[in-house]
Short mmCIF file of C-alpha atoms in Angstrom, two decimals:
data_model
loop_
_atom_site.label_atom_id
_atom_site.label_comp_id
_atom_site.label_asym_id
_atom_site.label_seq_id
_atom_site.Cartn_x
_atom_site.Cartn_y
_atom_site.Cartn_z
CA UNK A 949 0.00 0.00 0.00
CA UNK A 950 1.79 3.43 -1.20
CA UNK A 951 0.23 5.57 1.53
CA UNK A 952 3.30 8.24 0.86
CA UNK A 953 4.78 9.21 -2.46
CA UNK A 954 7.53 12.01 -3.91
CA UNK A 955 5.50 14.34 -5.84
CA UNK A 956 7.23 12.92 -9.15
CA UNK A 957 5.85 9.45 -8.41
CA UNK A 958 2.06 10.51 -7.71
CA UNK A 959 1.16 9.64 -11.08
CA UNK A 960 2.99 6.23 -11.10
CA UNK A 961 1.02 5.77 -7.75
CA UNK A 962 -2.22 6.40 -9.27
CA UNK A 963 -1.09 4.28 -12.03
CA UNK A 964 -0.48 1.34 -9.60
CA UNK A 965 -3.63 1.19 -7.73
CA UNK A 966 -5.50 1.34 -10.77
CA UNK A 967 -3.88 -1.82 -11.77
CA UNK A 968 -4.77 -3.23 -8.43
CA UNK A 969 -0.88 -3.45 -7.55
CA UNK A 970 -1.36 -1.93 -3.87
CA UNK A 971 -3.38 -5.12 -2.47
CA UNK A 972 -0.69 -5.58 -0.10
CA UNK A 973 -0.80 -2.92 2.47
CA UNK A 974 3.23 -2.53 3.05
CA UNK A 975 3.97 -2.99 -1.14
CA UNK A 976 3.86 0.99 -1.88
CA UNK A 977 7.48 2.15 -3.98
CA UNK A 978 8.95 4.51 -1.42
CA UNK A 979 7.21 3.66 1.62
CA UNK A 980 8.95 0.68 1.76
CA UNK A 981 12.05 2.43 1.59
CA UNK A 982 14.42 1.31 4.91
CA UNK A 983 14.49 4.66 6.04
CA UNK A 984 14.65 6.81 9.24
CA UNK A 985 12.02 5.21 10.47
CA UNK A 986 12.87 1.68 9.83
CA UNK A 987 16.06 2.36 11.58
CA UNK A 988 14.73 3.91 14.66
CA UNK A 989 12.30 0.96 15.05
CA UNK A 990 14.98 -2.17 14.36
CA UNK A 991 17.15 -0.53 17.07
CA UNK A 992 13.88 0.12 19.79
CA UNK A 993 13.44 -3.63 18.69
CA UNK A 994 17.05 -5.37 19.16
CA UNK A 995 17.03 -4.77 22.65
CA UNK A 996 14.79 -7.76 23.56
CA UNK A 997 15.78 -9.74 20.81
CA UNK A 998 19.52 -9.09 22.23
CA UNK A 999 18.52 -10.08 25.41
CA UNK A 1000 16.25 -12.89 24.18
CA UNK A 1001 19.61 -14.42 23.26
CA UNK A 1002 20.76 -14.12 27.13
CA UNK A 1003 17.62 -15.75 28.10
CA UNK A 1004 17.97 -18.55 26.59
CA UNK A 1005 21.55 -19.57 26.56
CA UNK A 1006 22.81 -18.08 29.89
CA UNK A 1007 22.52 -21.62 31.44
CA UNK A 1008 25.61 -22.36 29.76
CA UNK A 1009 27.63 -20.54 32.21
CA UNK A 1010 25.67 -20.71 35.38
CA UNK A 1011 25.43 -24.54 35.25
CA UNK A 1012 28.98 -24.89 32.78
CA UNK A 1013 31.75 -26.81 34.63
CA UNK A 1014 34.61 -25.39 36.53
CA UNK A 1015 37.88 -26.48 37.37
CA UNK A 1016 38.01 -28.58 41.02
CA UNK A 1017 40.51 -31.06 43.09
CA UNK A 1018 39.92 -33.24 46.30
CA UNK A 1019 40.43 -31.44 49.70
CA UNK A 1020 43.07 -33.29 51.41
CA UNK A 1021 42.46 -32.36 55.37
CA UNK A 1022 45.24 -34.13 56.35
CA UNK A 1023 47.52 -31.48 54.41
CA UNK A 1024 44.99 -28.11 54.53
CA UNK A 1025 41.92 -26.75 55.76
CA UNK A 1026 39.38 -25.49 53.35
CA UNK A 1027 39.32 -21.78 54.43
CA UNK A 1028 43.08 -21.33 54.03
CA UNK A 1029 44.47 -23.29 51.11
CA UNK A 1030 45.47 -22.16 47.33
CA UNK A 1031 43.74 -24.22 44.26
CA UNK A 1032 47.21 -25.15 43.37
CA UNK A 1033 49.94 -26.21 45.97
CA UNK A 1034 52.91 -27.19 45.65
CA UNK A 1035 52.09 -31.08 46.36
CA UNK A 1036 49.21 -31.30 44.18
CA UNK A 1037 50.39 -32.81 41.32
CA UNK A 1038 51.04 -36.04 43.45
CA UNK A 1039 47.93 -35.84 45.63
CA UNK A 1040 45.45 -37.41 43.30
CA UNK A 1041 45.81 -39.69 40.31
CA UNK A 1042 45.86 -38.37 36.64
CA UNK A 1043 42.81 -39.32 34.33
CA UNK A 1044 44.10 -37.73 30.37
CA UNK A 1045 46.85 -35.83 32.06
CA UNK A 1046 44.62 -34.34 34.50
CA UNK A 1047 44.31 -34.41 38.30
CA UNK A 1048 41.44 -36.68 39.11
CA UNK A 1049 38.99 -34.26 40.87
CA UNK A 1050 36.86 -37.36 42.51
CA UNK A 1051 39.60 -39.53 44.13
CA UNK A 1052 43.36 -38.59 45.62
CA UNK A 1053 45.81 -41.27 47.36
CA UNK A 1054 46.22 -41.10 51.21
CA UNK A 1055 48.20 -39.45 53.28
CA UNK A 1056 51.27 -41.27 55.52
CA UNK A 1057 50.75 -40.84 58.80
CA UNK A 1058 54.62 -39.88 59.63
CA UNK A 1059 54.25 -36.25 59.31
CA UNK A 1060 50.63 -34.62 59.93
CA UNK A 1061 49.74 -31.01 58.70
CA UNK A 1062 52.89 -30.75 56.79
CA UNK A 1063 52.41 -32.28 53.23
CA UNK A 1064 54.91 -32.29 50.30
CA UNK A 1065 54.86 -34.71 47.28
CA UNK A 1066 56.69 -37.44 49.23
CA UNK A 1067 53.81 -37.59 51.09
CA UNK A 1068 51.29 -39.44 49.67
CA UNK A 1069 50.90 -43.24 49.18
CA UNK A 1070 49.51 -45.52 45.90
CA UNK A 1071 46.22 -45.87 47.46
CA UNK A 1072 43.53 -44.11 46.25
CA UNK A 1073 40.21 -43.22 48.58
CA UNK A 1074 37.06 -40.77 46.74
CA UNK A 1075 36.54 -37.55 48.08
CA UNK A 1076 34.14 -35.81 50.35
CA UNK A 1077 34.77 -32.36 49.94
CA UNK A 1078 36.83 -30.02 47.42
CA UNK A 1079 38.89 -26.95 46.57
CA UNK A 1080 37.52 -25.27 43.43
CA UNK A 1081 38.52 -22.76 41.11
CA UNK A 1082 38.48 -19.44 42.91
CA UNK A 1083 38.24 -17.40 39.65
CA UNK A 1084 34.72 -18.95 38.59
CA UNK A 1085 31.43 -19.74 40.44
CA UNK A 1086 28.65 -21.61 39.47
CA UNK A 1087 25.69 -24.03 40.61
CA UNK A 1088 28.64 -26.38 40.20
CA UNK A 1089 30.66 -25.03 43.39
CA UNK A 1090 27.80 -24.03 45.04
CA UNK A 1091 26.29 -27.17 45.70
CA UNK A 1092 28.85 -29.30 45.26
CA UNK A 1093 27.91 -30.52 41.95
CA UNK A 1094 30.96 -32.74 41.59
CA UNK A 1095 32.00 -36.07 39.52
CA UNK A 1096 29.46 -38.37 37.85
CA UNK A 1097 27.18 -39.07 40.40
CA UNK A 1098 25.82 -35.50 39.93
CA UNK A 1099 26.63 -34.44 36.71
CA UNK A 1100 23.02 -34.94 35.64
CA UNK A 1101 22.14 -32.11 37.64
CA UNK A 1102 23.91 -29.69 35.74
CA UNK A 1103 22.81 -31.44 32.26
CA UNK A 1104 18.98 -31.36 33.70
CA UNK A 1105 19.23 -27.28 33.81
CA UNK A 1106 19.26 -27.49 29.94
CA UNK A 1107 16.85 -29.70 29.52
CA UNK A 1108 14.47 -27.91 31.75
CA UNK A 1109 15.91 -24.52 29.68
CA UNK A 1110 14.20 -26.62 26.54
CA UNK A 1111 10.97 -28.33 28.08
CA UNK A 1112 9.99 -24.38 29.15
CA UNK A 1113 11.04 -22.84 25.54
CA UNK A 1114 8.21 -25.64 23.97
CA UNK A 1115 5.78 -25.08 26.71
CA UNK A 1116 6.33 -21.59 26.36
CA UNK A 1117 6.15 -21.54 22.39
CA UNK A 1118 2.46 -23.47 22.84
CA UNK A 1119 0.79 -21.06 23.74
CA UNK A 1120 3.22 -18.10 22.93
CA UNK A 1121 1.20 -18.09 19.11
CA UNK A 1122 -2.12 -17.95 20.73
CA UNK A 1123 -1.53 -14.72 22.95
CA UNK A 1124 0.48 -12.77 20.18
CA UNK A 1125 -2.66 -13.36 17.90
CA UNK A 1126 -4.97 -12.55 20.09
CA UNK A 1127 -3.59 -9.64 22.27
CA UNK A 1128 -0.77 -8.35 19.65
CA UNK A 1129 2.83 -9.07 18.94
CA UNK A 1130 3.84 -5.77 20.88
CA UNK A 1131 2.43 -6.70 23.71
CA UNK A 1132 3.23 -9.89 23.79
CA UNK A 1133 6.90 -8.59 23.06
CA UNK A 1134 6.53 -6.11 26.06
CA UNK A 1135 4.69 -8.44 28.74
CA UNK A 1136 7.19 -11.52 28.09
CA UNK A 1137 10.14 -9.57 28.61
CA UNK A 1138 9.16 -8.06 31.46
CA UNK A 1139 7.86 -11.55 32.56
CA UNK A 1140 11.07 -12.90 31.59
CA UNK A 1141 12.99 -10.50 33.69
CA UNK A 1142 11.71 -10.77 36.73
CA UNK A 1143 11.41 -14.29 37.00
CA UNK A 1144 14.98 -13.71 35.58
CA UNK A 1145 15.95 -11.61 38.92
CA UNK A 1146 14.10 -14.06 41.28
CA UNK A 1147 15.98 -17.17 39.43
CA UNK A 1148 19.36 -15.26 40.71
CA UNK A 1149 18.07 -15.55 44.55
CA UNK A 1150 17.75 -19.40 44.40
CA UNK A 1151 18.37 -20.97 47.72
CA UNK A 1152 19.01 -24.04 46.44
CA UNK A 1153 19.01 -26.35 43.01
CA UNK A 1154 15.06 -27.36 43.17
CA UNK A 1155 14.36 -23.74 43.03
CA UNK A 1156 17.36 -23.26 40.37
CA UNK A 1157 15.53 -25.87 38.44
CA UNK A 1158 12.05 -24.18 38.15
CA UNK A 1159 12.88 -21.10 37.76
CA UNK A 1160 14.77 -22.13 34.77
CA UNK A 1161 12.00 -23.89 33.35
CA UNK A 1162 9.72 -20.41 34.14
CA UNK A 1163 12.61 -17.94 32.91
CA UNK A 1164 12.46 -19.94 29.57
CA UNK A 1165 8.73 -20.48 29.16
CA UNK A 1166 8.16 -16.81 29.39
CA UNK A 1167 11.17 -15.94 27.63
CA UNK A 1168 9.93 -18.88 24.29
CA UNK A 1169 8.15 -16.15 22.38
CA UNK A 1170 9.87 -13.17 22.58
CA UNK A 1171 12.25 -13.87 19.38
CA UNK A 1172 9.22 -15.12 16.91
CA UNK A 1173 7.52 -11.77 18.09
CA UNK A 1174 10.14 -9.30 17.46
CA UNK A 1175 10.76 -10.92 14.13
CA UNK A 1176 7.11 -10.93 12.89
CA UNK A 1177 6.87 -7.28 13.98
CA UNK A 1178 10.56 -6.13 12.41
CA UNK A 1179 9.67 -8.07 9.10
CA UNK A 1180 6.67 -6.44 9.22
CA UNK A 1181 8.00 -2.85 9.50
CA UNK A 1182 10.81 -3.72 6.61
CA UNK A 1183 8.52 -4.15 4.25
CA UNK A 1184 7.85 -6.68 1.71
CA UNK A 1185 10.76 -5.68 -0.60
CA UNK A 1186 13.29 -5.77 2.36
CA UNK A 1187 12.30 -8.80 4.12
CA UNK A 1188 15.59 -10.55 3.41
CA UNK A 1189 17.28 -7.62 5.01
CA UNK A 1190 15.37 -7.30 8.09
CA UNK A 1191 15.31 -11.01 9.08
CA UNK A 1192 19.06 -10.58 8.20
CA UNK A 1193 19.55 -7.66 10.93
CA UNK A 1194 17.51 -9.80 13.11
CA UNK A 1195 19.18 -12.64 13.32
CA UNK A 1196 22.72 -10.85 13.63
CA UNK A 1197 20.90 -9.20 16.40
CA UNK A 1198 20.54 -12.38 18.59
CA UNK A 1199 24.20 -13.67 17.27
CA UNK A 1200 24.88 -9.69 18.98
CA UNK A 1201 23.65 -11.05 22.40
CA UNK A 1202 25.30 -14.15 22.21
CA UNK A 1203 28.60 -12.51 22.33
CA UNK A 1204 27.56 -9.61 24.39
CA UNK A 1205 26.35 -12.89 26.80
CA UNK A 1206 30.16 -14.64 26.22
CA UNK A 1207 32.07 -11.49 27.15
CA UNK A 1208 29.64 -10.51 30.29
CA UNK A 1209 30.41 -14.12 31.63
CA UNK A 1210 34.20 -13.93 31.14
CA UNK A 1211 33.82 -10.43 32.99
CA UNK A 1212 31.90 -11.50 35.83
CA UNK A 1213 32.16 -15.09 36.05
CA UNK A 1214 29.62 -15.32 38.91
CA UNK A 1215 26.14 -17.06 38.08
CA UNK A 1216 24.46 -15.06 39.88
CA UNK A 1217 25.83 -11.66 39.25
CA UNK A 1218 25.81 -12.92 35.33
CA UNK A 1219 21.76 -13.58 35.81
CA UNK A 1220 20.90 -10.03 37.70
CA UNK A 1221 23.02 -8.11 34.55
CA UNK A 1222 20.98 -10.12 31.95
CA UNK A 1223 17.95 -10.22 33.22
CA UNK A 1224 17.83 -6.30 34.56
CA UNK A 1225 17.93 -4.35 32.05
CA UNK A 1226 14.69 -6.60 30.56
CA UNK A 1227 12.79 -4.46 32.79
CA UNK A 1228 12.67 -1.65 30.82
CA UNK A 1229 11.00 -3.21 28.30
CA UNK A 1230 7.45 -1.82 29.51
CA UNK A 1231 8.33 1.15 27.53
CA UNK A 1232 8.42 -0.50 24.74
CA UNK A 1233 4.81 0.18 23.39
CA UNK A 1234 6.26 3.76 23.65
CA UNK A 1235 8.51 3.08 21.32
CA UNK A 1236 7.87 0.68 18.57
CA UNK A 1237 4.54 0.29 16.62
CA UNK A 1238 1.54 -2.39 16.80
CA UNK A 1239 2.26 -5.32 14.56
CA UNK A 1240 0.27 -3.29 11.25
CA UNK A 1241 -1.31 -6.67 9.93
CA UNK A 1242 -2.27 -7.63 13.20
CA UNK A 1243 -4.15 -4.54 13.35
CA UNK A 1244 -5.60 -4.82 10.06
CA UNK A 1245 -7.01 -7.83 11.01
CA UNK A 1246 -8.74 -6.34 14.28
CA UNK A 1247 -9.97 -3.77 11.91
CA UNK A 1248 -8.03 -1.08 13.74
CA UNK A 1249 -7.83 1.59 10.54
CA UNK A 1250 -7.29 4.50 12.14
CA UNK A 1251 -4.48 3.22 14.16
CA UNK A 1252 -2.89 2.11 11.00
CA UNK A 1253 -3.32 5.08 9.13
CA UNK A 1254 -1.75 6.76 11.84
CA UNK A 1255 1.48 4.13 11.77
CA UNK A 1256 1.86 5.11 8.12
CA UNK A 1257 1.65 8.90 8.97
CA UNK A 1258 4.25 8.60 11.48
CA UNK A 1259 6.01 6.76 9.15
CA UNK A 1260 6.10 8.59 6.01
CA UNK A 1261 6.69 12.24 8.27
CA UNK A 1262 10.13 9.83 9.50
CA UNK A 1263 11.21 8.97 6.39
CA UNK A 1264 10.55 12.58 4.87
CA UNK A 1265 7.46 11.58 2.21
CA UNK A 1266 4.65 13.41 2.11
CA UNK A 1267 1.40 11.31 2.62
CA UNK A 1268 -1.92 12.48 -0.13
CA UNK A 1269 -5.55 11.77 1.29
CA UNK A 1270 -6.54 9.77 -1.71
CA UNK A 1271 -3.59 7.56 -1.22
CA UNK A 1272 -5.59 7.34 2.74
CA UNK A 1273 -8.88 6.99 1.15
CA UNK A 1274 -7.54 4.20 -1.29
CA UNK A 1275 -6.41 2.47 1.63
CA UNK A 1276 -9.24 2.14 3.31
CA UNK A 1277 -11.17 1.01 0.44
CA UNK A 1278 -9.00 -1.73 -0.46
CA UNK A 1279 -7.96 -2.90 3.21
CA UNK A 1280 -11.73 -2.70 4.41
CA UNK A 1281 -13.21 -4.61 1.61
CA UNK A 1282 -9.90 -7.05 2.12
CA UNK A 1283 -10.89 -7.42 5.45
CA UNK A 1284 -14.16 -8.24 5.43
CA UNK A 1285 -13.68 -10.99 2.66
CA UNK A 1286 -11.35 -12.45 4.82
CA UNK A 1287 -13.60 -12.70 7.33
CA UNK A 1288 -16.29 -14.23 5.37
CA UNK A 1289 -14.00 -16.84 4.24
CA UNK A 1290 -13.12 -17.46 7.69
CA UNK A 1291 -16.70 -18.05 9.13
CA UNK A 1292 -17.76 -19.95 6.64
CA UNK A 1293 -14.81 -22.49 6.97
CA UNK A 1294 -15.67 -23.94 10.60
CA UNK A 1295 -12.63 -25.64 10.60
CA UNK A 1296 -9.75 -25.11 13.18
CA UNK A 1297 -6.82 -24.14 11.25
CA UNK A 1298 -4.94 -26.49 12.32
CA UNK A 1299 -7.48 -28.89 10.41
CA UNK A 1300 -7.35 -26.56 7.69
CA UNK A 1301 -3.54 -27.06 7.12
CA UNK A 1302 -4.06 -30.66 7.33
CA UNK A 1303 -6.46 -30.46 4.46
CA UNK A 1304 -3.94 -28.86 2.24
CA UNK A 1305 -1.22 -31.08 1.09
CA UNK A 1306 0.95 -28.35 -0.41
CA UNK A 1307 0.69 -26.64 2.40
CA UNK A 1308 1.43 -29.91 4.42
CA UNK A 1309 4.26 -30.55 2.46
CA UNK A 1310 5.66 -27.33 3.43
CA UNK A 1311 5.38 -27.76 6.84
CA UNK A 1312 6.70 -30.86 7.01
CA UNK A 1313 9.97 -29.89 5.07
CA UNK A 1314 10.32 -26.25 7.02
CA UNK A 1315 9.61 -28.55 10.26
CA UNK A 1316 13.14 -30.99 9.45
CA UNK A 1317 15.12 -28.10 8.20
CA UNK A 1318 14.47 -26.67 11.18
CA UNK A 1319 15.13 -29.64 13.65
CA UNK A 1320 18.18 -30.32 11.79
CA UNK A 1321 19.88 -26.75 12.18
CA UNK A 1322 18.79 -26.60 15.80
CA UNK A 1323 20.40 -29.63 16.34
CA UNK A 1324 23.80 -28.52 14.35
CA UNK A 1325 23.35 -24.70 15.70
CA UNK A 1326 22.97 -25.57 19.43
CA UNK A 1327 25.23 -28.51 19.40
CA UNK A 1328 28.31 -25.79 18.03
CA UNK A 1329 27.07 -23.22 20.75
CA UNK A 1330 26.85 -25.90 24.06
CA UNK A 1331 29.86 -27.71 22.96
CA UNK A 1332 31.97 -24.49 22.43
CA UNK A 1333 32.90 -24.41 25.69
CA UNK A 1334 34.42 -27.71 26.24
CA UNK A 1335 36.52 -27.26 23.47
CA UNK A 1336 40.06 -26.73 24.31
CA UNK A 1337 41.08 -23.28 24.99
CA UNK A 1338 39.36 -20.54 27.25
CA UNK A 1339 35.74 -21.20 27.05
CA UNK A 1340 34.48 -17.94 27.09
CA UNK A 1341 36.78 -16.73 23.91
CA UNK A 1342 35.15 -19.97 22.08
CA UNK A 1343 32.16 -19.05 22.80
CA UNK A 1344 31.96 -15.76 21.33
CA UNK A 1345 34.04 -16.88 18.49
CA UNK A 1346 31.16 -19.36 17.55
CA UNK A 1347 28.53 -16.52 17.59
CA UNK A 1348 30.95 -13.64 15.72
CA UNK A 1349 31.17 -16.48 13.14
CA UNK A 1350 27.20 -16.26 12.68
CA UNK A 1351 27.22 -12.68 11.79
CA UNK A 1352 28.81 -13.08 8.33
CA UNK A 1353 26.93 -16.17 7.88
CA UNK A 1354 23.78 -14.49 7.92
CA UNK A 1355 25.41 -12.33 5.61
CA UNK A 1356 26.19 -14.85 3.08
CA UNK A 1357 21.95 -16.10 3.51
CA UNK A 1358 20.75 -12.49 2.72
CA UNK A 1359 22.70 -12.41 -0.27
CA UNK A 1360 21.95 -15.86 -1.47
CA UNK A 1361 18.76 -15.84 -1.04
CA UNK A 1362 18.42 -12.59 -2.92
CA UNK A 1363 19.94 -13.87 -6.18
CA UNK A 1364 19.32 -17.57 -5.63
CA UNK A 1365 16.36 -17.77 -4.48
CA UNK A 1366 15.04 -19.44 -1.11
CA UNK A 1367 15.26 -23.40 -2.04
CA UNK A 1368 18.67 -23.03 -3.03
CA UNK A 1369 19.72 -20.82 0.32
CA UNK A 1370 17.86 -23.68 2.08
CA UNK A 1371 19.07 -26.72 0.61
CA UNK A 1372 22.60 -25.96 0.02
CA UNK A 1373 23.73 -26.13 3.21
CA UNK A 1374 21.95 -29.47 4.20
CA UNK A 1375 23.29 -31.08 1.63
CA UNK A 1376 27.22 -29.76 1.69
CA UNK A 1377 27.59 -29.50 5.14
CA UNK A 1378 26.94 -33.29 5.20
#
């Protein structure tokens, strides 16, 4: 819809919606321009999908593992000891060059409370307490989350992280269509934060665990939103390019999340600067605009018309009233035939979609694509940080790698096509 139009293009406009090109509410020449406006919006609308990106992968350093070796009581006290003495190295056996950190070798009896490397005997006893790394802290070392017995207590945390993201996604859909992508976007970061803030006060692992679960359930919808709405505000012709500065934007938080945990490397200090600033995003319906189809839909013109206004004053593009009146016309009548079709097709739409094998198809194909690249995507970003090296460095190196990535789709896709963009990869990076 070309609600706004240079003066030399009027004609060309009139042109167009006599040909019945301007069906599409957001297809107008100039309007969809990325302009002023566009860039005001994308960066009111990065902020939660930066944080979104916190959200959902902070786990990885509150429950990641830290370095840790047996206490040896006989030779320290845990209150006044160093991670690395000078005996340590013959304290505990080695397991791949490293010092076992769930069994160490006795002490002899011939000299208590003073401890060298002579010290210690061939038998091996497990251990009942331990000295960790004083230069990280997480649910690990403060519960004593040690060796295999409890290992699945750290793995659980990102399972529960999952289980809440598809609870949360079930009925995340269902309130953005009926109450509006921006406030969905506004009430589930807000959610999100505070149950954030809360999750950083856990007194011990069961509340840990469901807070997690909570913090992610919340937290599930807050990406799809903020994409629907900046797609929407890019405009059909730049669709590519928005989902393109999207996605950087949650590759953005990754490594904003990477270099925040190497900074502070305390869970719960890493939580309370994630989750904070999510707060602020009940100001967010001061700043970025309804979801316009969404609107449409709920027959909301004037709100609309006003969107477009504020748009095309942003952008510098004068807006005519017949271009107004036009869009009305053709977004009214639109409307209403859509709703006739709708009530006189009782069927759910998920029955509706069943019914329809191309669009079956679709769904079926878009549905493996998708659980294949999760399964790639996630198992790069989780595993990063037991590669060798300093964690935290792979970690952000993973998510700087997306950005030109991302690149490399927009411009595909743009002279390829989206099959191609799609396909490639699943097939070569096989």
């Amino acid at each position: 819809m070309q609600l706004c139009c240079s003066r030399k293009d009027e004609a060309d406009s009139r042109s167009g919606l006599e040909n019945g090109d301007m069906n599409d509410p957001l297809a107008g020449n100039d309007i969809e321009k990325f302009g002023f406006y566009q860039i005001v919006t994308f960066t009111f609308l990065s902020i939660p999908l930066i944080l979104s990106a916190g959200f959902t992968l902070s786990y990885v350093f509150t429950a990641g593992e830290i370095k840790y070796r047996c206490l040896v009581p006989e030779c320290e006290h845990s209150g006044n000891t160093t991670f690395e003495p000078p005996w340590v190295n013959a304290s505990a056996p080695k397991i791949d060059g490293i010092i076992s950190g769930c069994t160490r070798y006795t002490v002899r009896d011939d000299r208590p409370g003073i401890c060298t490397e002579t010290s210690f005997t061939n038998v091996t006893c497990d251990c009942d307490s331990w000295i960790y790394d004083p230069e990280e802290h997480t649910i690990l070392n403060e519960w004593d989350f040690t060796c295999d017995a409890n290992r699945w207590k750290l793995t659980m945390v990102g399972t529960m992280q999952n289980i809440g993201q598809f609870a949360g996604l079930m009925f995340a859909g269902y309130i953005s269509d009926r109450y509006g992508r921006r406030t969905f976007l506004t009430v589930a970061t807000s959610l999100s934060a505070v149950s954030g803030l809360i999750h950083s006060f856990s007194v011990n692992y069961w509340m840990f665990l469901a807070f997690e679960f909570l913090d992610a359930s919340m937290a599930a919808g807050i990406y799809s939103a903020g994409f629907i709405l900046g797609l929407e505000t890019a405009g059909k012709k730049n669709r590519v390019f928005g989902s393109t500065i999207i996605c950087c934007m949650f590759a953005v938080g990754e490594i904003l999340l990477g270099l925040i945990a190497s900074w502070l490397r305390s869970w719960r200090t890493l939580l309370r600067v994630i989750y904070g600033p999510g707060l602020l995003a009940v100001f967010l319906p001061l700043l970025i605009p309804e979801s316009i189809r969404w609107l449409l839909i709920k027959n909301e013109h004037k709100k609309v018309e006003k969107i477009y206004r504020k748009m095309a004053r942003m952008n510098g593009l004068p807006v005519t009233d017949e271009a107004i009146n036009t869009f009305k016309e053709i977004n009214v009548d639109k409307e209403e035939a859509k709703s006739k079709l709708v009530t006189s097709d009782e069927r759910k739409p998920i029955v509706q979609v069943l019914h329809s094998s191309v669009i079956l198809i679709r769904l079926l194909i878009c549905s493996f694509c998708w659980l294949t690249n999760t399964f790639v995507y996630y198992g790069l970003s989780l595993n990063s940080v037991a590669f060798a090296g300093d964690k935290y460095i792979n970690f952000v190196l993973v998510a700087v790698v997306e950005i030109p990535a991302y690149c490399l789709a927009w411009v595909l896709t743009d002279h390829i096509g989206r099959k191609p963009t799609l396909s490639g990869p699943v097939h070569t990076g096989r």
